[in-house]
């Protein structure tokens, strides 16, 4: 670990949900964006809330090709910011991708470094070409990101075990989804093995992890129709045996302000 690596890891959400997702993680002078489901104009507006400008971004990492994660990426790439994604995601996104813009590829099992951030990708079950999620660290602390995942696996648990912060998908309440007015195929897709984590699944995952070092748990990618923050907090707090107020929620419009790992 370098001396610079001792600076604190910070993260924030610019917004989380099916209308657009983006997360920022920084350490020292390195700042990366994970996904960009917002237009460039909207991204600038949301970055400004956090005291950031486009020029502060060193890279954008893309988890998968669904629009709520990819929508703003090609415009962002045209500004010269390096874009990282798996070969599978690049192939699936090729039709929206400008030929003139080069991509950086990573293997979804192999760690890589951008400035002061260590990035460990890991594959997840989701209905995309080569979807992955990330654990980001600075040599001292680790932040685990997990959204857009239909079911947990021992491999996912191994990566998220012992993290200092987690941003964890709590997409839907299973009862609300079952009684929603969504067409049955959509309900099956969301609740299926390649869909999205429910509150119950997220809580079960949390209960299976070593959470002794956890400083922040942020629920993310909540359905605006089939979930609510109260149900999320109740489910995750039961898994951690903590006060529900301790569970944080990244919202679609407001995101989550900066959090810092100490
Ligand atoms: Zn999504
Ligand atoms: Zn997705």
Coordinates of C-alpha atoms and ligand atoms in Angstrom, one line a residue:
X1 CA 0.0 0.0 0.0
X2 CA 1.4 3.4 -0.9
X3 CA 1.4 6.3 1.4
X4 CA -1.3 8.0 -0.8
X5 CA -3.4 4.8 -0.4
X6 CA -4.1 5.7 3.2
X7 CA -6.5 8.5 2.2
X8 CA -10.1 7.7 3.0
X9 CA -12.4 6.0 0.5
X10 CA -15.5 8.0 -0.2
X11 CA -18.6 7.2 -2.2
X12 CA -21.9 8.7 -3.2
X13 CA -24.9 7.9 -5.4
X14 CA -26.1 10.3 -8.1
X15 CA -29.3 8.3 -8.3
X16 CA -30.4 4.7 -8.2
X17 CA -33.2 2.9 -9.9
X18 CA -34.7 1.9 -13.2
X19 CA -34.8 5.5 -14.5
X20 CA -31.0 5.8 -14.2
X21 CA -28.2 4.8 -11.9
X22 CA -24.7 6.1 -11.2
X23 CA -22.3 5.8 -8.3
X24 CA -19.1 7.8 -7.6
X25 CA -16.2 6.4 -5.7
X26 CA -13.1 8.4 -4.9
X27 CA -9.8 8.2 -3.0
X28 CA -7.2 11.0 -3.1
X29 CA -7.3 12.5 -6.5
X30 CA -8.9 9.5 -8.2
X31 CA -12.6 9.6 -8.9
X32 CA -14.5 6.9 -10.9
X33 CA -18.1 6.7 -11.9
X34 CA -19.8 3.3 -11.9
X35 CA -22.5 3.3 -14.6
X36 CA -24.1 6.4 -16.1
X37 CA -27.9 6.1 -16.7
X38 CA -28.3 9.8 -17.1
X39 CA -27.9 12.3 -19.9
X40 CA -24.7 14.4 -19.9
X41 CA -26.7 17.4 -18.8
X42 CA -28.4 15.5 -16.0
X43 CA -25.1 14.0 -15.0
X44 CA -23.4 17.4 -14.7
X45 CA -26.3 18.6 -12.6
X46 CA -26.1 15.6 -10.2
X47 CA -22.3 15.8 -10.0
X48 CA -22.5 19.5 -9.0
X49 CA -24.7 18.5 -6.0
X50 CA -21.6 16.5 -4.8
X51 CA -19.2 19.3 -5.6
X52 CA -17.8 17.5 -8.7
X53 CA -17.4 18.4 -12.4
X54 CA -17.1 16.1 -15.4
X55 CA -13.4 16.9 -15.5
X56 CA -13.0 15.4 -12.0
X57 CA -13.9 11.9 -13.4
X58 CA -10.9 9.7 -14.2
X59 CA -13.0 6.8 -15.6
X60 CA -16.4 5.3 -16.0
X61 CA -16.9 1.6 -15.2
X62 CA -20.0 -0.1 -16.8
X63 CA -21.6 -3.0 -15.1
X64 CA -23.9 -4.1 -18.0
X65 CA -25.7 -2.8 -21.1
X66 CA -29.2 -2.0 -19.7
X67 CA -30.2 1.5 -20.4
X68 CA -30.5 2.6 -16.8
X69 CA -26.8 2.0 -16.5
X70 CA -25.5 2.7 -20.0
X71 CA -27.7 5.5 -21.3
X72 CA -25.2 8.4 -20.8
X73 CA -22.0 6.5 -21.3
X74 CA -21.4 7.1 -25.0
X75 CA -21.9 10.9 -24.6
X76 CA -19.5 10.7 -21.6
X77 CA -17.0 8.8 -23.7
X78 CA -17.0 11.5 -26.4
X79 CA -15.8 14.0 -23.7
X80 CA -12.6 11.9 -23.5
X81 CA -13.2 10.1 -20.2
X82 CA -11.9 6.5 -20.4
X83 CA -14.7 3.9 -20.4
X84 CA -14.2 0.4 -19.0
X85 CA -16.5 -2.6 -19.6
X86 CA -16.3 -6.3 -20.3
X87 CA -16.0 -7.5 -23.9
X88 CA -19.5 -9.0 -23.6
X89 CA -21.0 -5.7 -22.5
X90 CA -19.2 -3.9 -25.3
X91 CA -20.6 -6.4 -27.9
X92 CA -24.1 -6.0 -26.5
X93 CA -23.9 -2.2 -26.5
X94 CA -22.1 -2.0 -29.9
X95 CA -25.1 -0.5 -31.7
X96 CA -25.1 2.5 -29.4
X97 CA -21.4 2.9 -29.4
X98 CA -19.5 5.4 -31.6
X99 CA -16.8 3.6 -33.6
X100 CA -14.3 6.4 -33.0
X101 CA -14.3 6.0 -29.2
X102 CA -11.9 3.4 -27.8
X103 CA -12.9 1.2 -24.9
X104 CA -10.8 -0.2 -22.1
X105 CA -11.7 -3.9 -21.4
X106 CA -11.4 -5.8 -18.2
X107 CA -12.0 -9.5 -17.4
X108 CA -14.9 -9.9 -15.0
X109 CA -12.7 -12.1 -12.7
X110 CA -9.5 -10.1 -12.7
X111 CA -8.6 -7.1 -10.5
X112 CA -7.2 -3.9 -12.0
X113 CA -6.1 -0.5 -10.7
X114 CA -7.2 3.1 -11.7
X115 CA -5.0 5.6 -9.9
X116 CA -5.5 5.1 -6.2
X117 CA -8.4 2.7 -6.5
X118 CA -8.2 -1.1 -6.6
X119 CA -11.1 -2.5 -8.6
X120 CA -12.2 -6.1 -8.3
X121 CA -15.0 -7.0 -10.7
X122 CA -17.1 -10.1 -10.2
X123 CA -19.8 -11.7 -12.5
X124 CA -23.4 -11.8 -11.4
X125 CA -26.5 -13.6 -12.6
X126 CA -28.6 -11.0 -14.5
X127 CA -30.2 -11.0 -17.9
X128 CA -27.5 -9.2 -19.7
X129 CA -24.6 -10.4 -21.9
X130 CA -21.7 -10.3 -19.4
X131 CA -22.9 -8.5 -16.3
X132 CA -20.6 -7.8 -13.5
X133 CA -20.4 -5.8 -10.3
X134 CA -17.4 -4.4 -8.4
X135 CA -15.6 -4.2 -5.1
X136 CA -13.5 -1.0 -4.9
X137 CA -10.8 -0.5 -2.4
X138 CA -7.8 1.6 -1.4
X139 CA -5.8 -1.0 0.4
X140 CA -7.4 -0.1 3.8
X141 CA -11.1 -0.2 3.1
X142 CA -13.4 -2.0 0.7
X143 CA -16.7 -0.9 -0.7
X144 CA -18.9 -3.7 -2.3
X145 CA -21.4 -2.7 -5.0
X146 CA -24.2 -5.1 -5.9
X147 CA -27.3 -4.2 -8.0
X148 CA -28.9 -5.9 -11.0
X149 CA -28.5 -9.4 -9.7
X150 CA -31.3 -12.0 -9.7
X151 CA -29.9 -14.3 -7.1
X152 CA -26.9 -14.5 -4.8
X153 CA -24.1 -17.1 -5.2
X154 CA -21.2 -18.3 -3.0
X155 CA -18.9 -16.4 -5.3
X156 CA -20.8 -13.1 -4.7
X157 CA -20.7 -13.8 -1.0
X158 CA -17.0 -14.4 -1.1
X159 CA -16.4 -11.0 -2.7
X160 CA -18.7 -9.0 -0.4
X161 CA -17.6 -10.8 2.8
X162 CA -15.9 -8.4 5.3
X163 CA -16.5 -5.2 3.3
X164 CA -16.5 -1.9 5.1
X165 CA -19.5 -0.6 3.2
X166 CA -22.1 -2.2 0.9
X167 CA -24.4 -0.7 -1.6
X168 CA -26.9 -3.5 -2.0
X169 CA -29.8 -3.9 -4.4
X170 CA -33.2 -4.2 -2.6
X171 CA -35.3 -4.0 -5.7
X172 CA -38.7 -5.2 -4.6
X173 CA -40.9 -6.5 -1.8
X174 CA -42.0 -9.9 -3.0
X175 CA -45.5 -9.5 -1.7
X176 CA -45.9 -6.1 -3.5
X177 CA -44.5 -7.5 -6.7
X178 CA -46.8 -10.5 -6.7
X179 CA -49.8 -8.3 -6.3
X180 CA -48.6 -5.5 -8.7
X181 CA -50.3 -4.6 -12.0
X182 CA -47.1 -5.6 -13.9
X183 CA -47.8 -8.2 -16.6
X184 CA -47.0 -11.7 -15.5
X185 CA -43.9 -12.1 -17.8
X186 CA -42.4 -8.9 -16.3
X187 CA -43.1 -10.1 -12.8
X188 CA -41.4 -13.4 -13.6
X189 CA -38.4 -11.6 -15.1
X190 CA -37.9 -9.3 -12.1
X191 CA -38.4 -12.0 -9.6
X192 CA -36.4 -14.7 -11.6
X193 CA -32.9 -16.0 -11.1
X194 CA -31.6 -13.4 -13.7
X195 CA -33.7 -10.5 -12.5
X196 CA -33.3 -8.3 -9.4
X197 CA -32.8 -9.0 -5.7
X198 CA -35.8 -8.7 -3.5
X199 CA -35.6 -7.3 0.1
X200 CA -35.8 -10.8 1.4
X201 CA -32.9 -12.0 -0.8
X202 CA -30.8 -8.9 0.0
X203 CA -31.4 -9.6 3.8
X204 CA -30.4 -13.2 3.4
X205 CA -27.2 -12.3 1.6
X206 CA -26.4 -9.7 4.3
X207 CA -27.0 -12.3 7.0
X208 CA -24.6 -14.7 5.3
X209 CA -21.7 -12.2 5.3
X210 CA -19.1 -11.2 7.9
X211 CA -20.4 -7.7 8.6
X212 CA -18.3 -6.9 11.7
X213 CA -16.5 -4.1 9.9
X214 CA -19.5 -2.6 8.1
X215 CA -19.7 1.2 8.5
X216 CA -22.4 1.8 5.9
X217 CA -25.2 -0.3 4.3
X218 CA -27.0 1.5 1.5
X219 CA -30.0 -0.1 -0.1
X220 CA -30.2 0.7 -3.8
X221 CA -32.1 0.2 -7.1
X222 CA -35.5 0.2 -5.2
X223 CA -38.6 -0.2 -7.4
X224 CA -40.7 2.9 -7.2
X225 CA -43.9 0.7 -7.5
X226 CA -43.1 -2.5 -5.7
X227 CA -41.1 -1.3 -2.7
X228 CA -40.7 1.4 -0.1
X229 CA -37.8 2.5 2.1
X230 CA -39.6 1.4 5.3
X231 CA -39.9 -2.2 4.1
X232 CA -36.3 -2.2 3.0
X233 CA -35.0 -0.8 6.3
X234 CA -37.1 -3.4 8.3
X235 CA -35.8 -6.3 6.2
X236 CA -32.1 -5.3 6.3
X237 CA -32.1 -4.2 9.9
X238 CA -33.5 -7.6 10.9
X239 CA -30.6 -9.3 9.1
X240 CA -28.1 -7.1 10.9
X241 CA -29.9 -6.9 14.3
X242 CA -29.6 -3.1 14.1
X243 CA -31.8 -0.1 14.3
X244 CA -33.7 0.3 11.0
X245 CA -32.7 4.0 11.0
X246 CA -29.0 2.8 10.5
X247 CA -29.9 1.4 7.0
X248 CA -29.5 4.1 4.3
X249 CA -31.4 4.3 1.0
X250 CA -30.0 5.6 -2.3
X251 CA -33.0 7.1 -4.0
X252 CA -33.9 7.6 -7.7
X253 CA -33.9 11.4 -7.7
X254 CA -31.7 12.3 -4.7
X255 CA -29.2 9.5 -4.7
X256 CA -27.1 9.5 -1.6
X257 CA -24.7 12.2 -0.4
X258 CA -21.0 11.5 0.2
X259 CA -20.2 8.8 2.7
X260 CA -16.6 8.2 4.0
X261 CA -15.0 5.1 5.3
X262 CA -12.9 5.8 8.4
Ligands
LIG1 ZN1 -30.6 -1.6 -13.4
LIG2 ZN1 -30.0 -4.5 -15.4

